[in-house]
Amino acid sequence: DADVTQTPRNRITKTGKRIMLECSQTKGHDRMYWYRQDPGLGLRLIYYSFDVKDINKGEISDGYSVSRQAQAKFSLSLESAIPNQTALYFCATSDLGYGNRGSEQFFGPGTRLTVL
Amino acid sequence: GEDVEQSLFLSVREGDSSVINCTYTDSSSTYLYWYKQEPGAGLQLLTYIFSNMDMKQDQRLTVLLNKKDKHLSLRIADTQTGDSAIYFCAESINDYKLSFGAGTTVTVRA
C-alpha cells in the first residue's frame, strides 16, 4: 500500500464551486505539505503543517485553506474555485531532518484538478 | 532569494549518458536534491548531496556540486527508456522548506 495517498486523483469542477482535496499518510510523519505543480513552474508550496495545531502559509496560499484533522490527514480546500487554480496538486510528508538525509519529503501521486 | 533554474528539456539516445544541470541561488542551502517524476506519479527522491560534498555516486547516478558557482548536475550513465521522466532539482531553504526548479523533461530515444 502507498505511504501517502490522495483523493480524488482527478477532478473537474466549475468556477465558484467548493472543492476539497484529501491526503492521508501512514508514514507516521508529523510534517505535511501541499504543493501545486504548473508546467514550467515546478512545485510551489501552498500550506504546510508541523503538527495538528501548527499550520502555516506557504508562498501561494491565497484562495486556499487547509485542515489538519489528525496527524495522518491533511486536507486542502478551494472555497470558490477559479480557472487559474487548474493544476496538479501534491501532498507530501516529512519527519524532522536528521543525520545526513536532511528533510526528505515523500510525495503522494497527485490530484489533477481542472476548473472550468 | 530562492530561485532554482534548470533547462526544460533533454533528449538522449538509449545507452548514452544524460547530464541535467541546475543552478541555485541560496548559498546557505544545506542539502540539494534530485527528484524524479514519472508520468502519472508523484515525485520520488533519487539522490541528494550535502553541501560540504562535491561529488556523490550512487550506481548509475553521479551528482556534482560546485558551490562556488552554485551549480548542481545529475549524470545518468547508460540511460535507459525507464529513465524517461521529469527530473527536479531542489534546494533546502531550512530543515523543512524545499525550493524546486521547474523540472527537466528527459526523453530517451531508441
mmCIF file of C-alpha atoms in Angstrom:
data_model
loop_
_atom_site.group_PDB
_atom_site.id
_atom_site.type_symbol
_atom_site.label_atom_id
_atom_site.label_comp_id
_atom_site.label_asym_id
_atom_site.label_seq_id
_atom_site.Cartn_x
_atom_site.Cartn_y
_atom_site.Cartn_z
ATOM 1 C CA ASP A 1 0.000 0.000 0.000
ATOM 2 C CA ALA A 2 1.150 3.537 -0.762
ATOM 3 C CA ASP A 3 2.502 5.532 2.165
ATOM 4 C CA VAL A 4 0.945 8.823 1.000
ATOM 5 C CA THR A 5 -2.444 8.706 -0.676
ATOM 6 C CA GLN A 6 -4.516 11.456 -2.237
ATOM 7 C CA THR A 7 -8.173 11.560 -3.158
ATOM 8 C CA PRO A 8 -9.554 12.192 -5.664
ATOM 9 C CA ARG A 9 -6.917 11.532 -8.324
ATOM 10 C CA ASN A 10 -8.772 13.583 -10.901
ATOM 11 C CA ARG A 11 -11.470 16.203 -10.541
ATOM 12 C CA ILE A 12 -13.245 18.508 -12.940
ATOM 13 C CA THR A 13 -15.308 21.275 -11.418
ATOM 14 C CA LYS A 14 -16.860 24.614 -12.302
ATOM 15 C CA THR A 15 -15.910 28.127 -11.338
ATOM 16 C CA GLY A 16 -17.267 29.090 -7.927
ATOM 17 C CA LYS A 17 -17.590 25.563 -6.557
ATOM 18 C CA ARG A 18 -16.036 24.480 -3.276
ATOM 19 C CA ILE A 19 -13.548 21.655 -3.607
ATOM 20 C CA MET A 20 -11.710 19.588 -1.020
ATOM 21 C CA LEU A 21 -8.636 17.507 -1.754
ATOM 22 C CA GLU A 22 -7.643 14.951 0.828
ATOM 23 C CA CYS A 23 -4.330 13.473 1.842
ATOM 24 C CA SER A 24 -3.580 10.588 4.162
ATOM 25 C CA GLN A 25 -0.254 9.121 5.230
ATOM 26 C CA THR A 26 0.876 6.007 7.026
ATOM 27 C CA LYS A 27 4.487 7.069 7.491
ATOM 28 C CA GLY A 28 3.919 8.467 10.965
ATOM 29 C CA HIS A 29 5.391 11.813 9.966
ATOM 30 C CA ASP A 30 4.467 14.979 11.796
ATOM 31 C CA ARG A 31 5.063 17.332 8.885
ATOM 32 C CA MET A 32 2.732 17.581 5.912
ATOM 33 C CA TYR A 33 2.693 19.868 2.889
ATOM 34 C CA TRP A 34 0.512 20.883 -0.037
ATOM 35 C CA TYR A 35 2.076 21.930 -3.332
ATOM 36 C CA ARG A 36 0.748 22.814 -6.734
ATOM 37 C CA GLN A 37 2.588 21.995 -9.931
ATOM 38 C CA ASP A 38 2.199 24.045 -13.078
ATOM 39 C CA PRO A 39 4.044 23.351 -16.342
ATOM 40 C CA GLY A 40 7.304 25.269 -16.487
ATOM 41 C CA LEU A 41 6.976 26.476 -12.896
ATOM 42 C CA GLY A 42 7.897 23.470 -10.831
ATOM 43 C CA LEU A 43 6.295 22.949 -7.438
ATOM 44 C CA ARG A 44 5.125 25.816 -5.292
ATOM 45 C CA LEU A 45 4.249 25.484 -1.620
ATOM 46 C CA ILE A 46 0.667 26.326 -0.663
ATOM 47 C CA TYR A 47 0.493 25.376 3.025
ATOM 48 C CA TYR A 48 2.485 23.297 5.464
ATOM 49 C CA SER A 49 1.830 21.847 8.893
ATOM 50 C CA PHE A 50 4.272 20.753 11.570
ATOM 51 C CA ASP A 51 1.600 19.084 13.664
ATOM 52 C CA VAL A 52 -2.144 19.180 14.225
ATOM 53 C CA LYS A 53 -2.025 22.585 15.905
ATOM 54 C CA ASP A 54 0.643 24.184 13.751
ATOM 55 C CA ILE A 55 -0.397 25.289 10.266
ATOM 56 C CA ASN A 56 1.470 27.800 8.156
ATOM 57 C CA LYS A 57 1.007 29.590 4.861
ATOM 58 C CA GLY A 58 3.363 28.876 2.020
ATOM 59 C CA GLU A 59 4.244 31.104 -0.886
ATOM 60 C CA ILE A 60 0.885 30.904 -2.707
ATOM 61 C CA SER A 61 -1.835 30.423 -0.062
ATOM 62 C CA ASP A 62 -4.368 32.952 -1.388
ATOM 63 C CA GLY A 63 -7.598 31.224 -2.421
ATOM 64 C CA TYR A 64 -6.785 28.074 -0.432
ATOM 65 C CA SER A 65 -7.375 26.829 3.087
ATOM 66 C CA VAL A 66 -6.300 23.681 4.899
ATOM 67 C CA SER A 67 -7.337 21.477 7.785
ATOM 68 C CA ARG A 68 -5.136 19.064 9.725
ATOM 69 C CA GLN A 69 -7.717 16.661 11.112
ATOM 70 C CA ALA A 70 -5.198 14.261 12.596
ATOM 71 C CA GLN A 71 -1.502 13.513 12.369
ATOM 72 C CA ALA A 72 -2.207 11.352 9.349
ATOM 73 C CA LYS A 73 -4.656 13.607 7.499
ATOM 74 C CA PHE A 74 -4.232 16.974 5.834
ATOM 75 C CA SER A 75 -6.877 18.374 3.504
ATOM 76 C CA LEU A 76 -6.746 21.291 1.086
ATOM 77 C CA SER A 77 -9.850 23.315 0.230
ATOM 78 C CA LEU A 78 -10.628 25.722 -2.548
ATOM 79 C CA GLU A 79 -13.534 27.749 -1.187
ATOM 80 C CA SER A 80 -14.539 29.166 -4.570
ATOM 81 C CA ALA A 81 -12.585 27.573 -7.390
ATOM 82 C CA ILE A 82 -11.351 29.683 -10.295
ATOM 83 C CA PRO A 83 -9.830 28.569 -13.616
ATOM 84 C CA ASN A 84 -6.274 29.615 -12.736
ATOM 85 C CA GLN A 85 -6.348 27.055 -9.938
ATOM 86 C CA THR A 86 -6.295 24.361 -12.600
ATOM 87 C CA ALA A 87 -3.130 22.432 -11.752
ATOM 88 C CA LEU A 88 -1.668 19.227 -10.390
ATOM 89 C CA TYR A 89 -1.730 19.198 -6.583
ATOM 90 C CA PHE A 90 0.659 17.178 -4.462
ATOM 91 C CA CYS A 91 0.646 16.315 -0.819
ATOM 92 C CA ALA A 92 3.962 15.471 0.851
ATOM 93 C CA THR A 93 5.180 14.415 4.276
ATOM 94 C CA SER A 94 8.472 14.523 6.122
ATOM 95 C CA ASP A 95 9.895 13.843 9.509
ATOM 96 C CA LEU A 96 12.372 16.098 11.241
ATOM 97 C CA GLY A 97 15.610 16.473 9.338
ATOM 98 C CA TYR A 98 18.169 14.116 10.773
ATOM 99 C CA GLY A 99 21.621 12.782 10.116
ATOM 100 C CA ASN A 100 22.701 13.166 6.547
ATOM 101 C CA ARG A 101 19.293 12.833 4.957
ATOM 102 C CA GLY A 102 18.056 16.320 5.603
ATOM 103 C CA SER A 103 14.281 16.540 5.473
ATOM 104 C CA GLU A 104 13.415 14.196 2.625
ATOM 105 C CA GLN A 105 9.846 14.733 1.543
ATOM 106 C CA PHE A 106 7.653 11.843 0.426
ATOM 107 C CA PHE A 107 5.035 12.698 -2.162
ATOM 108 C CA GLY A 108 1.595 11.385 -2.921
ATOM 109 C CA PRO A 109 0.568 10.537 -6.502
ATOM 110 C CA GLY A 110 -1.110 13.895 -7.086
ATOM 111 C CA THR A 111 -4.605 15.178 -7.829
ATOM 112 C CA ARG A 112 -5.255 16.670 -11.242
ATOM 113 C CA LEU A 113 -7.795 19.463 -10.804
ATOM 114 C CA THR A 114 -9.484 21.222 -13.705
ATOM 115 C CA VAL A 115 -11.643 24.273 -13.062
ATOM 116 C CA LEU A 116 -13.889 25.197 -15.982
ATOM 117 C CA GLY B 1 16.445 34.861 -2.715
ATOM 118 C CA GLU B 2 15.251 31.414 -3.592
ATOM 119 C CA ASP B 3 15.460 30.623 -7.276
ATOM 120 C CA VAL B 4 16.361 27.271 -8.770
ATOM 121 C CA GLU B 5 16.808 27.107 -12.518
ATOM 122 C CA GLN B 6 17.143 24.173 -14.857
ATOM 123 C CA SER B 7 16.674 23.599 -18.560
ATOM 124 C CA LEU B 8 13.228 22.318 -19.500
ATOM 125 C CA PHE B 9 14.031 19.549 -21.981
ATOM 126 C CA LEU B 10 16.715 16.974 -22.707
ATOM 127 C CA SER B 11 16.694 14.310 -25.414
ATOM 128 C CA VAL B 12 19.201 11.475 -25.175
ATOM 129 C CA ARG B 13 19.834 8.268 -27.050
ATOM 130 C CA GLU B 14 19.451 4.993 -25.189
ATOM 131 C CA GLY B 15 22.796 3.843 -23.817
ATOM 132 C CA ASP B 16 24.312 7.342 -23.791
ATOM 133 C CA SER B 17 24.900 9.419 -20.676
ATOM 134 C CA SER B 18 22.427 12.135 -19.661
ATOM 135 C CA VAL B 19 23.520 15.266 -17.858
ATOM 136 C CA ILE B 20 20.935 17.513 -16.248
ATOM 137 C CA ASN B 21 22.114 20.866 -14.947
ATOM 138 C CA CYS B 22 20.733 23.113 -12.243
ATOM 139 C CA THR B 23 21.713 26.436 -10.702
ATOM 140 C CA TYR B 24 20.555 27.720 -7.344
ATOM 141 C CA THR B 25 20.906 30.997 -5.522
ATOM 142 C CA ASP B 26 20.841 30.333 -1.785
ATOM 143 C CA SER B 27 24.431 29.825 -0.699
ATOM 144 C CA SER B 28 23.250 28.680 2.740
ATOM 145 C CA SER B 29 21.438 25.634 1.336
ATOM 146 C CA THR B 30 22.399 22.599 3.380
ATOM 147 C CA TYR B 31 21.154 19.842 1.110
ATOM 148 C CA LEU B 32 20.450 19.662 -2.589
ATOM 149 C CA TYR B 33 18.145 17.054 -4.009
ATOM 150 C CA TRP B 34 17.221 15.400 -7.259
ATOM 151 C CA TYR B 35 13.659 14.127 -7.542
ATOM 152 C CA LYS B 36 12.208 12.044 -10.386
ATOM 153 C CA GLN B 37 8.595 12.243 -11.529
ATOM 154 C CA GLU B 38 7.311 9.503 -13.789
ATOM 155 C CA PRO B 39 4.091 10.017 -15.766
ATOM 156 C CA GLY B 40 1.021 9.972 -13.521
ATOM 157 C CA ALA B 41 3.065 9.653 -10.360
ATOM 158 C CA GLY B 42 4.324 11.837 -7.567
ATOM 159 C CA LEU B 43 7.905 12.888 -7.039
ATOM 160 C CA GLN B 44 10.348 10.329 -5.779
ATOM 161 C CA LEU B 45 13.702 11.199 -4.249
ATOM 162 C CA LEU B 46 16.510 9.969 -6.485
ATOM 163 C CA THR B 47 19.509 11.211 -4.618
ATOM 164 C CA TYR B 48 20.755 14.102 -2.543
ATOM 165 C CA ILE B 49 24.056 15.732 -1.702
ATOM 166 C CA PHE B 50 25.161 17.533 1.402
ATOM 167 C CA SER B 51 26.616 20.958 0.796
ATOM 168 C CA ASN B 52 30.075 20.056 2.104
ATOM 169 C CA MET B 53 30.494 17.409 -0.602
ATOM 170 C CA ASP B 54 31.422 17.991 -4.214
ATOM 171 C CA MET B 55 30.525 14.617 -5.654
ATOM 172 C CA LYS B 56 28.306 11.691 -4.844
ATOM 173 C CA GLN B 57 27.945 8.481 -6.824
ATOM 174 C CA ASP B 58 25.101 6.014 -6.497
ATOM 175 C CA GLN B 59 25.088 3.205 -9.082
ATOM 176 C CA ARG B 60 24.331 4.876 -12.440
ATOM 177 C CA LEU B 61 23.831 8.306 -10.867
ATOM 178 C CA THR B 62 26.576 10.859 -10.258
ATOM 179 C CA VAL B 63 25.870 14.189 -8.614
ATOM 180 C CA LEU B 64 28.389 17.007 -8.942
ATOM 181 C CA LEU B 65 28.194 20.136 -6.807
ATOM 182 C CA ASN B 66 30.123 23.332 -7.488
ATOM 183 C CA LYS B 67 29.386 25.554 -4.507
ATOM 184 C CA LYS B 68 31.386 28.466 -5.840
ATOM 185 C CA ASP B 69 29.220 28.663 -8.971
ATOM 186 C CA LYS B 70 26.077 27.340 -7.205
ATOM 187 C CA HIS B 71 25.806 24.679 -9.885
ATOM 188 C CA LEU B 72 24.464 21.171 -9.430
ATOM 189 C CA SER B 73 24.377 18.420 -12.040
ATOM 190 C CA LEU B 74 22.985 14.916 -12.306
ATOM 191 C CA ARG B 75 24.624 12.440 -14.650
ATOM 192 C CA ILE B 76 22.807 9.240 -15.554
ATOM 193 C CA ALA B 77 25.107 6.658 -17.104
ATOM 194 C CA ASP B 78 23.837 4.173 -19.692
ATOM 195 C CA THR B 79 20.454 5.902 -19.965
ATOM 196 C CA GLN B 80 17.528 3.509 -20.329
ATOM 197 C CA THR B 81 13.955 4.013 -21.539
ATOM 198 C CA GLY B 82 12.819 3.753 -17.928
ATOM 199 C CA ASP B 83 14.788 6.910 -17.204
ATOM 200 C CA SER B 84 12.322 8.961 -19.260
ATOM 201 C CA ALA B 85 10.735 11.281 -16.712
ATOM 202 C CA ILE B 86 10.786 14.802 -15.333
ATOM 203 C CA TYR B 87 13.744 15.499 -13.046
ATOM 204 C CA PHE B 88 13.516 18.225 -10.419
ATOM 205 C CA CYS B 89 16.408 19.879 -8.700
ATOM 206 C CA ALA B 90 15.589 21.243 -5.220
ATOM 207 C CA GLU B 91 17.491 23.113 -2.560
ATOM 208 C CA SER B 92 16.729 23.065 1.150
ATOM 209 C CA ILE B 93 15.995 26.528 2.417
ATOM 210 C CA ASN B 94 15.788 25.298 6.009
ATOM 211 C CA ASP B 95 15.011 21.979 7.639
ATOM 212 C CA TYR B 96 11.531 21.775 6.156
ATOM 213 C CA LYS B 97 11.247 24.016 3.102
ATOM 214 C CA LEU B 98 12.367 22.973 -0.356
ATOM 215 C CA SER B 99 12.651 25.262 -3.351
ATOM 216 C CA PHE B 100 12.146 23.387 -6.616
ATOM 217 C CA GLY B 101 13.268 24.088 -10.131
ATOM 218 C CA ALA B 102 10.766 23.887 -12.996
ATOM 219 C CA GLY B 103 11.850 20.367 -13.904
ATOM 220 C CA THR B 104 13.746 18.903 -16.879
ATOM 221 C CA THR B 105 11.799 16.533 -19.105
ATOM 222 C CA VAL B 106 14.164 13.782 -20.223
ATOM 223 C CA THR B 107 13.181 11.826 -23.310
ATOM 224 C CA VAL B 108 15.129 8.683 -24.131
ATOM 225 C CA ARG B 109 15.054 7.709 -27.805
ATOM 226 C CA ALA B 110 15.971 4.338 -29.232
#
